[in-house]
PDB file of C-alpha atoms in Angstrom:
ATOM      1  CA  MET A   1       5.700 -22.326  -3.585  1.00 58.00           C
ATOM      2  CA  GLU A   2       4.189 -21.975  -0.166  1.00 89.00           C
ATOM      3  CA  LEU A   3       0.643 -23.125   0.373  1.00 91.00           C
ATOM      4  CA  LEU A   4      -0.799 -19.651   1.195  1.00 93.00           C
ATOM      5  CA  ALA A   5       0.937 -18.132  -1.781  1.00 93.00           C
ATOM      6  CA  ARG A   6      -0.469 -20.850  -4.029  1.00 94.00           C
ATOM      7  CA  PHE A   7      -4.055 -20.234  -2.530  1.00 94.00           C
ATOM      8  CA  ALA A   8      -3.708 -16.468  -3.128  1.00 93.00           C
ATOM      9  CA  ALA A   9      -2.736 -17.314  -6.785  1.00 93.00           C
ATOM     10  CA  GLY A  10      -5.953 -19.328  -7.122  1.00 91.00           C
ATOM     11  CA  ASP A  11      -4.607 -22.797  -6.928  1.00 94.00           C
ATOM     12  CA  LEU A  12      -7.531 -25.226  -6.257  1.00 94.00           C
ATOM     13  CA  GLU A  13      -5.361 -27.970  -4.715  1.00 95.00           C
ATOM     14  CA  ALA A  14      -3.951 -25.400  -2.216  1.00 95.00           C
ATOM     15  CA  PHE A  15      -7.495 -24.363  -1.383  1.00 96.00           C
ATOM     16  CA  GLU A  16      -8.488 -27.949  -0.879  1.00 96.00           C
ATOM     17  CA  THR A  17      -5.581 -28.459   1.525  1.00 96.00           C
ATOM     18  CA  LEU A  18      -6.602 -25.339   3.489  1.00 96.00           C
ATOM     19  CA  PHE A  19     -10.297 -26.376   3.410  1.00 97.00           C
ATOM     20  CA  ARG A  20      -9.454 -29.811   4.947  1.00 96.00           C
ATOM     21  CA  GLN A  21      -7.190 -28.239   7.583  1.00 96.00           C
ATOM     22  CA  HIS A  22      -9.756 -25.607   8.694  1.00 96.00           C
ATOM     23  CA  GLN A  23     -13.234 -26.999   8.005  1.00 96.00           C
ATOM     24  CA  CYS A  24     -13.762 -28.398  11.485  1.00 95.00           C
ATOM     25  CA  ASP A  25     -12.661 -25.114  13.226  1.00 95.00           C
ATOM     26  CA  VAL A  26     -14.951 -23.065  10.976  1.00 96.00           C
ATOM     27  CA  PHE A  27     -17.866 -25.477  11.556  1.00 96.00           C
ATOM     28  CA  ARG A  28     -17.419 -25.284  15.367  1.00 95.00           C
ATOM     29  CA  TRP A  29     -17.174 -21.555  15.272  1.00 95.00           C
ATOM     30  CA  ILE A  30     -20.339 -21.049  13.186  1.00 96.00           C
ATOM     31  CA  MET A  31     -22.104 -23.686  15.273  1.00 94.00           C
ATOM     32  CA  ARG A  32     -21.485 -21.562  18.351  1.00 93.00           C
ATOM     33  CA  ILE A  33     -23.366 -18.755  16.694  1.00 93.00           C
ATOM     34  CA  VAL A  34     -26.211 -20.485  14.803  1.00 92.00           C
ATOM     35  CA  ARG A  35     -26.577 -23.527  17.091  1.00 89.00           C
ATOM     36  CA  ASN A  36     -27.828 -25.952  14.392  1.00 90.00           C
ATOM     37  CA  ALA A  37     -25.534 -28.497  12.880  1.00 92.00           C
ATOM     38  CA  ALA A  38     -27.138 -28.775   9.470  1.00 94.00           C
ATOM     39  CA  THR A  39     -27.208 -24.917   9.128  1.00 94.00           C
ATOM     40  CA  ALA A  40     -23.627 -24.736  10.357  1.00 95.00           C
ATOM     41  CA  GLU A  41     -22.531 -27.234   7.688  1.00 96.00           C
ATOM     42  CA  ASP A  42     -24.154 -25.188   4.918  1.00 96.00           C
ATOM     43  CA  LEU A  43     -22.673 -21.937   6.295  1.00 97.00           C
ATOM     44  CA  THR A  44     -19.177 -23.556   6.537  1.00 97.00           C
ATOM     45  CA  VAL A  45     -19.310 -24.137   2.716  1.00 97.00           C
ATOM     46  CA  GLU A  46     -20.637 -20.594   2.091  1.00 96.00           C
ATOM     47  CA  ALA A  47     -17.774 -19.211   4.206  1.00 97.00           C
ATOM     48  CA  PHE A  48     -15.106 -21.130   2.236  1.00 97.00           C
ATOM     49  CA  TRP A  49     -16.938 -20.077  -1.005  1.00 95.00           C
ATOM     50  CA  ARG A  50     -16.562 -16.394  -0.041  1.00 95.00           C
ATOM     51  CA  LEU A  51     -12.964 -17.078   0.924  1.00 96.00           C
ATOM     52  CA  TYR A  52     -12.166 -18.637  -2.373  1.00 95.00           C
ATOM     53  CA  ARG A  53     -13.770 -15.836  -4.322  1.00 93.00           C
ATOM     54  CA  ALA A  54     -11.626 -13.341  -2.362  1.00 93.00           C
ATOM     55  CA  HIS A  55      -8.320 -15.363  -2.751  1.00 92.00           C
ATOM     56  CA  ALA A  56      -6.690 -12.588  -4.778  1.00 91.00           C
ATOM     57  CA  ARG A  57      -7.137 -10.037  -1.942  1.00 91.00           C
ATOM     58  CA  PHE A  58      -5.194 -12.249   0.464  1.00 90.00           C
ATOM     59  CA  ASP A  59      -1.617 -11.224   1.101  1.00 89.00           C
ATOM     60  CA  PRO A  60       0.366 -14.432   1.778  1.00 84.00           C
ATOM     61  CA  VAL A  61       3.223 -12.721   3.453  1.00 84.00           C
ATOM     62  CA  ALA A  62       1.578 -10.247   5.822  1.00 85.00           C
ATOM     63  CA  GLY A  63      -1.965 -11.708   6.071  1.00 85.00           C
ATOM     64  CA  ASN A  64      -3.191 -13.826   9.023  1.00 91.00           C
ATOM     65  CA  PHE A  65      -5.117 -16.518   7.200  1.00 94.00           C
ATOM     66  CA  SER A  66      -6.903 -17.998  10.291  1.00 94.00           C
ATOM     67  CA  ALA A  67      -8.076 -14.598  11.462  1.00 94.00           C
ATOM     68  CA  TRP A  68      -9.350 -13.745   7.979  1.00 95.00           C
ATOM     69  CA  LEU A  69     -11.176 -17.051   7.748  1.00 96.00           C
ATOM     70  CA  ARG A  70     -12.674 -16.672  11.189  1.00 96.00           C
ATOM     71  CA  ARG A  71     -13.958 -13.145  10.325  1.00 96.00           C
ATOM     72  CA  ILE A  72     -15.580 -14.351   7.103  1.00 97.00           C
ATOM     73  CA  ALA A  73     -17.232 -17.248   8.943  1.00 97.00           C
ATOM     74  CA  THR A  74     -18.534 -14.819  11.653  1.00 96.00           C
ATOM     75  CA  ASN A  75     -19.966 -12.518   8.936  1.00 96.00           C
ATOM     76  CA  VAL A  76     -21.580 -15.514   7.208  1.00 96.00           C
ATOM     77  CA  ALA A  77     -23.246 -16.736  10.492  1.00 96.00           C
ATOM     78  CA  ILE A  78     -24.484 -13.212  11.335  1.00 95.00           C
ATOM     79  CA  ASP A  79     -25.850 -12.698   7.812  1.00 94.00           C
ATOM     80  CA  HIS A  80     -27.699 -15.926   8.282  1.00 95.00           C
ATOM     81  CA  LEU A  81     -29.234 -14.736  11.625  1.00 92.00           C
ATOM     82  CA  ARG A  82     -30.350 -11.604   9.856  1.00 89.00           C
ATOM     83  CA  ARG A  83     -32.087 -13.608   7.051  1.00 87.00           C
ATOM     84  CA  SER A  84     -33.612 -16.306   9.188  1.00 82.00           C
ATOM     85  CA  ARG A  85     -36.481 -16.229  11.513  1.00 63.00           C
ATOM     86  CA  ILE A  86     -35.400 -15.597  15.123  1.00 54.00           C
ATOM     87  CA  GLU A  87     -35.140 -19.067  16.465  1.00 54.00           C
ATOM     88  CA  VAL A  88     -32.764 -20.726  18.923  1.00 53.00           C
ATOM     89  CA  PRO A  89     -33.415 -24.457  18.946  1.00 53.00           C
ATOM     90  CA  LEU A  90     -33.602 -26.319  22.163  1.00 50.00           C
ATOM     91  CA  PRO A  91     -31.014 -29.103  22.414  1.00 52.00           C
ATOM     92  CA  ASP A  92     -32.184 -32.545  23.812  1.00 48.00           C
ATOM     93  CA  ASP A  93     -29.514 -32.886  26.448  1.00 50.00           C
ATOM     94  CA  LEU A  94     -30.157 -29.808  28.492  1.00 53.00           C
ATOM     95  CA  PRO A  95     -29.141 -29.740  32.103  1.00 56.00           C
ATOM     96  CA  ALA A  96     -32.071 -29.601  34.634  1.00 52.00           C
ATOM     97  CA  LEU A  97     -32.806 -26.283  35.972  1.00 55.00           C
ATOM     98  CA  ALA A  98     -32.425 -26.637  39.759  1.00 54.00           C
ATOM     99  CA  SER A  99     -35.528 -26.172  41.973  1.00 56.00           C
ATOM    100  CA  LEU A 100     -38.045 -26.022  39.089  1.00 59.00           C
ATOM    101  CA  HIS A 101     -40.683 -28.470  38.020  1.00 66.00           C
ATOM    102  CA  PRO A 102     -40.316 -29.786  34.442  1.00 64.00           C
ATOM    103  CA  GLY A 103     -43.195 -27.571  33.271  1.00 69.00           C
ATOM    104  CA  GLU A 104     -41.697 -24.527  34.894  1.00 71.00           C
ATOM    105  CA  GLN A 105     -38.261 -25.453  33.463  1.00 71.00           C
ATOM    106  CA  MET A 106     -39.765 -25.554  29.920  1.00 76.00           C
ATOM    107  CA  GLU A 107     -41.536 -22.244  30.435  1.00 80.00           C
ATOM    108  CA  MET A 108     -38.343 -20.647  31.833  1.00 79.00           C
ATOM    109  CA  ARG A 109     -36.309 -21.858  28.900  1.00 81.00           C
ATOM    110  CA  GLY A 110     -38.911 -20.634  26.473  1.00 83.00           C
ATOM    111  CA  GLN A 111     -38.799 -17.197  28.052  1.00 84.00           C
ATOM    112  CA  ILE A 112     -34.978 -17.093  27.963  1.00 85.00           C
ATOM    113  CA  LEU A 113     -34.958 -18.161  24.301  1.00 85.00           C
ATOM    114  CA  ARG A 114     -37.628 -15.598  23.387  1.00 87.00           C
ATOM    115  CA  ALA A 115     -35.661 -12.849  25.170  1.00 88.00           C
ATOM    116  CA  LEU A 116     -32.528 -13.891  23.345  1.00 88.00           C
ATOM    117  CA  GLY A 117     -34.580 -13.668  20.103  1.00 87.00           C
ATOM    118  CA  LYS A 118     -35.227 -10.013  20.851  1.00 88.00           C
ATOM    119  CA  LEU A 119     -31.592  -9.180  20.385  1.00 91.00           C
ATOM    120  CA  SER A 120     -30.285  -8.029  17.051  1.00 92.00           C
ATOM    121  CA  PRO A 121     -28.135 -10.644  15.184  1.00 92.00           C
ATOM    122  CA  GLY A 122     -24.930  -8.711  16.045  1.00 91.00           C
ATOM    123  CA  LEU A 123     -25.679  -8.517  19.759  1.00 93.00           C
ATOM    124  CA  ARG A 124     -26.991 -12.028  19.936  1.00 93.00           C
ATOM    125  CA  SER A 125     -23.837 -13.428  18.407  1.00 94.00           C
ATOM    126  CA  VAL A 126     -21.692 -11.547  20.877  1.00 95.00           C
ATOM    127  CA  VAL A 127     -23.805 -12.604  23.859  1.00 93.00           C
ATOM    128  CA  LEU A 128     -23.795 -16.191  22.803  1.00 93.00           C
ATOM    129  CA  LEU A 129     -20.049 -16.267  22.310  1.00 94.00           C
ATOM    130  CA  ALA A 130     -19.180 -14.385  25.436  1.00 93.00           C
ATOM    131  CA  LEU A 131     -21.746 -15.754  27.945  1.00 92.00           C
ATOM    132  CA  VAL A 132     -22.695 -19.254  26.715  1.00 91.00           C
ATOM    133  CA  GLU A 133     -19.498 -20.305  24.949  1.00 92.00           C
ATOM    134  CA  GLU A 134     -17.187 -18.218  27.247  1.00 91.00           C
ATOM    135  CA  GLU A 135     -14.947 -17.253  24.348  1.00 93.00           C
ATOM    136  CA  PRO A 136     -12.270 -14.655  25.337  1.00 95.00           C
ATOM    137  CA  TYR A 137     -13.234 -11.114  24.511  1.00 95.00           C
ATOM    138  CA  ALA A 138     -10.031 -10.724  22.344  1.00 95.00           C
ATOM    139  CA  GLU A 139     -11.080 -13.648  20.117  1.00 94.00           C
ATOM    140  CA  ILE A 140     -14.645 -12.332  19.750  1.00 95.00           C
ATOM    141  CA  ALA A 141     -13.213  -8.887  18.878  1.00 95.00           C
ATOM    142  CA  GLN A 142     -10.953 -10.257  16.308  1.00 94.00           C
ATOM    143  CA  SER A 143     -13.649 -12.326  14.685  1.00 94.00           C
ATOM    144  CA  LEU A 144     -15.879  -9.345  14.349  1.00 94.00           C
ATOM    145  CA  GLY A 145     -13.157  -6.858  13.448  1.00 92.00           C
ATOM    146  CA  ILE A 146     -13.967  -4.567  16.452  1.00 93.00           C
ATOM    147  CA  SER A 147     -12.158  -3.596  19.692  1.00 95.00           C
ATOM    148  CA  GLU A 148     -12.381  -5.575  22.976  1.00 95.00           C
ATOM    149  CA  ASN A 149     -14.016  -2.493  24.505  1.00 95.00           C
ATOM    150  CA  ALA A 150     -16.723  -2.621  21.783  1.00 95.00           C
ATOM    151  CA  VAL A 151     -17.260  -6.364  22.683  1.00 95.00           C
ATOM    152  CA  ARG A 152     -17.632  -5.339  26.362  1.00 94.00           C
ATOM    153  CA  VAL A 153     -20.203  -2.655  25.348  1.00 94.00           C
ATOM    154  CA  ARG A 154     -22.144  -5.139  23.274  1.00 95.00           C
ATOM    155  CA  VAL A 155     -22.231  -7.727  26.067  1.00 93.00           C
ATOM    156  CA  PHE A 156     -23.391  -4.970  28.473  1.00 92.00           C
ATOM    157  CA  ARG A 157     -26.192  -3.851  26.110  1.00 93.00           C
ATOM    158  CA  GLY A 158     -27.169  -7.458  25.368  1.00 93.00           C
ATOM    159  CA  VAL A 159     -27.482  -8.308  29.109  1.00 92.00           C
ATOM    160  CA  ARG A 160     -29.472  -5.149  29.717  1.00 92.00           C
ATOM    161  CA  ILE A 161     -31.896  -5.940  26.888  1.00 93.00           C
ATOM    162  CA  LEU A 162     -32.205  -9.603  28.122  1.00 91.00           C
ATOM    163  CA  ARG A 163     -32.872  -8.469  31.706  1.00 90.00           C
ATOM    164  CA  LYS A 164     -35.497  -6.027  30.539  1.00 90.00           C
ATOM    165  CA  GLU A 165     -37.241  -8.666  28.342  1.00 89.00           C
ATOM    166  CA  LEU A 166     -37.177 -11.329  31.087  1.00 87.00           C
ATOM    167  CA  SER A 167     -38.651  -8.798  33.572  1.00 86.00           C
ATOM    168  CA  ARG A 168     -41.328  -7.883  31.083  1.00 86.00           C
ATOM    169  CA  MET A 169     -42.170 -11.644  30.725  1.00 80.00           C
ATOM    170  CA  GLY A 170     -42.244 -11.960  34.511  1.00 75.00           C
ATOM    171  CA  ALA A 171     -39.143 -13.990  34.845  1.00 70.00           C
ATOM    172  CA  HIS A 172     -36.729 -12.236  37.158  1.00 64.00           C
ATOM    173  CA  PRO A 173     -33.028 -13.148  36.810  1.00 60.00           C
TER     174      PRO A 173
ATOM    175  CA  MET B   1     -20.446  -3.087  34.051  1.00 51.00           C
ATOM    176  CA  ASN B   2     -22.308  -4.748  36.786  1.00 64.00           C
ATOM    177  CA  GLU B   3     -20.579  -8.095  37.109  1.00 71.00           C
ATOM    178  CA  ARG B   4     -23.385  -9.616  39.230  1.00 72.00           C
ATOM    179  CA  GLU B   5     -25.978  -8.645  36.729  1.00 71.00           C
ATOM    180  CA  ASN B   6     -23.885 -10.248  34.078  1.00 76.00           C
ATOM    181  CA  ALA B   7     -23.400 -13.492  36.129  1.00 82.00           C
ATOM    182  CA  ASP B   8     -27.138 -13.839  36.678  1.00 82.00           C
ATOM    183  CA  VAL B   9     -27.968 -13.574  33.052  1.00 84.00           C
ATOM    184  CA  LYS B  10     -25.023 -15.798  32.103  1.00 86.00           C
ATOM    185  CA  LYS B  11     -26.306 -18.474  34.563  1.00 85.00           C
ATOM    186  CA  LEU B  12     -29.799 -18.306  33.017  1.00 84.00           C
ATOM    187  CA  LEU B  13     -28.486 -18.634  29.454  1.00 86.00           C
ATOM    188  CA  LYS B  14     -26.203 -21.479  30.318  1.00 84.00           C
ATOM    189  CA  ASP B  15     -29.139 -23.299  31.942  1.00 81.00           C
ATOM    190  CA  ALA B  16     -31.123 -22.829  28.815  1.00 82.00           C
ATOM    191  CA  LEU B  17     -28.457 -23.467  26.172  1.00 83.00           C
ATOM    192  CA  ASN B  18     -25.706 -25.973  26.189  1.00 80.00           C
ATOM    193  CA  PRO B  19     -22.382 -24.701  25.052  1.00 81.00           C
ATOM    194  CA  ALA B  20     -21.779 -25.859  21.386  1.00 81.00           C
ATOM    195  CA  ARG B  21     -17.987 -25.817  21.650  1.00 76.00           C
ATOM    196  CA  ASP B  22     -17.793 -29.629  21.529  1.00 78.00           C
ATOM    197  CA  ALA B  23     -19.885 -29.949  18.330  1.00 84.00           C
ATOM    198  CA  GLU B  24     -18.255 -32.316  15.845  1.00 88.00           C
ATOM    199  CA  LEU B  25     -18.428 -32.045  12.151  1.00 90.00           C
ATOM    200  CA  ARG B  26     -20.107 -35.255  11.017  1.00 90.00           C
ATOM    201  CA  ARG B  27     -18.998 -35.490   7.430  1.00 92.00           C
ATOM    202  CA  ASP B  28     -16.322 -34.195   5.115  1.00 95.00           C
ATOM    203  CA  LEU B  29     -17.718 -31.004   3.452  1.00 96.00           C
ATOM    204  CA  TRP B  30     -15.270 -30.922   0.487  1.00 96.00           C
ATOM    205  CA  PRO B  31     -17.740 -32.696  -1.982  1.00 96.00           C
ATOM    206  CA  ALA B  32     -20.270 -30.035  -1.077  1.00 95.00           C
ATOM    207  CA  MET B  33     -17.651 -27.399  -1.618  1.00 95.00           C
ATOM    208  CA  LEU B  34     -16.728 -28.705  -4.999  1.00 95.00           C
ATOM    209  CA  GLN B  35     -20.410 -28.776  -6.020  1.00 93.00           C
ATOM    210  CA  ARG B  36     -20.656 -25.104  -4.882  1.00 92.00           C
ATOM    211  CA  LEU B  37     -17.465 -24.217  -6.929  1.00 91.00           C
ATOM    212  CA  ASP B  38     -19.000 -25.808  -9.995  1.00 90.00           C
ATOM    213  CA  GLU B  39     -22.275 -23.814  -9.828  1.00 83.00           C
ATOM    214  CA  ARG B  40     -22.257 -21.291 -12.503  1.00 73.00           C
ATOM    215  CA  PRO B  41     -23.806 -17.835 -11.843  1.00 70.00           C
ATOM    216  CA  ILE B  42     -27.093 -17.180 -13.626  1.00 72.00           C
ATOM    217  CA  PRO B  43     -26.173 -15.176 -16.713  1.00 74.00           C
ATOM    218  CA  VAL B  44     -27.885 -11.781 -17.165  1.00 79.00           C
ATOM    219  CA  PRO B  45     -29.581 -11.676 -20.665  1.00 81.00           C
ATOM    220  CA  TRP B  46     -28.270  -9.100 -23.114  1.00 87.00           C
ATOM    221  CA  TRP B  47     -31.573  -7.307 -23.326  1.00 87.00           C
ATOM    222  CA  ASP B  48     -31.423  -6.641 -19.506  1.00 89.00           C
ATOM    223  CA  TRP B  49     -28.110  -4.841 -20.073  1.00 90.00           C
ATOM    224  CA  ALA B  50     -29.626  -2.966 -22.972  1.00 91.00           C
ATOM    225  CA  LEU B  51     -32.657  -1.890 -20.972  1.00 92.00           C
ATOM    226  CA  LEU B  52     -30.288  -0.682 -18.163  1.00 93.00           C
ATOM    227  CA  ALA B  53     -28.272   1.302 -20.651  1.00 93.00           C
ATOM    228  CA  CYS B  54     -31.431   2.880 -22.088  1.00 92.00           C
ATOM    229  CA  ALA B  55     -32.684   3.886 -18.643  1.00 91.00           C
ATOM    230  CA  ILE B  56     -29.276   5.501 -17.740  1.00 92.00           C
ATOM    231  CA  ALA B  57     -29.225   7.349 -21.045  1.00 93.00           C
ATOM    232  CA  LEU B  58     -32.810   8.570 -20.353  1.00 90.00           C
ATOM    233  CA  PHE B  59     -31.861   9.844 -16.817  1.00 90.00           C
ATOM    234  CA  CYS B  60     -28.820  11.581 -18.270  1.00 92.00           C
ATOM    235  CA  ILE B  61     -30.762  13.352 -21.026  1.00 92.00           C
ATOM    236  CA  PHE B  62     -33.906  14.018 -18.934  1.00 90.00           C
ATOM    237  CA  PRO B  63     -32.812  14.305 -15.281  1.00 89.00           C
ATOM    238  CA  GLY B  64     -36.310  15.567 -14.428  1.00 88.00           C
ATOM    239  CA  THR B  65     -37.660  11.990 -14.941  1.00 86.00           C
ATOM    240  CA  ILE B  66     -35.740  10.738 -11.851  1.00 88.00           C
ATOM    241  CA  PRO B  67     -38.016  12.425  -9.174  1.00 87.00           C
ATOM    242  CA  ALA B  68     -41.081  11.496 -11.238  1.00 85.00           C
ATOM    243  CA  LEU B  69     -39.929   7.879 -11.348  1.00 82.00           C
ATOM    244  CA  LEU B  70     -39.123   7.853  -7.597  1.00 85.00           C
ATOM    245  CA  TYR B  71     -42.655   9.284  -6.897  1.00 83.00           C
ATOM    246  CA  HIS B  72     -44.283   6.484  -8.766  1.00 79.00           C
ATOM    247  CA  LEU B  73     -42.239   3.681  -7.207  1.00 73.00           C
TER     248      LEU B  73
END
């Protein structure tokens, strides 16, 4: 019996095989949205938990397993952003902002992160994936279950809000 | 869409946040997954179900209690 068919039938060994095949990809994808390794690990387990609970709904013949898993992972990450305080941690190895003193760099980064925090979780995830991670719009669209045009609109709206917030803070992009 | 507007904000974001695409998983998550699978859902006590059934029966017999309840909530 094929692996996906066994998974759809509720076989735990098939699930383990799929888990081991896909855990790194799911972790990396969630990491791009939540930007914290420990949280991304927990959410990876949560995504696979939701996947396992829904195994009977998966069609092993017509279904696209990777796309389905990616969509669950995206939903888990966005749910987390909704629940948690708006916070985007600063990594340690940031590139230096050209022509700015260290104090000004920190202030500028703080302003950018605060502006990012003003976006709704749905918009923030699209902006991060499209502009920071440079994921193709088609891939973002598939992961959210929306059209590429809808992704373009969300990026546009996100950029508008970010510009407005940064202008309000006195930082002009 | 104004591409220049987009590019300005993109540059600012990339200066403030490093892409996370190269992040590596530091450990195998299967043991955590197994632990999660073994967790049993918290059972709902039978009296909670009985209370819910009584409330539904009350609302069916006396529908006028629904707005009164909503008012007091």
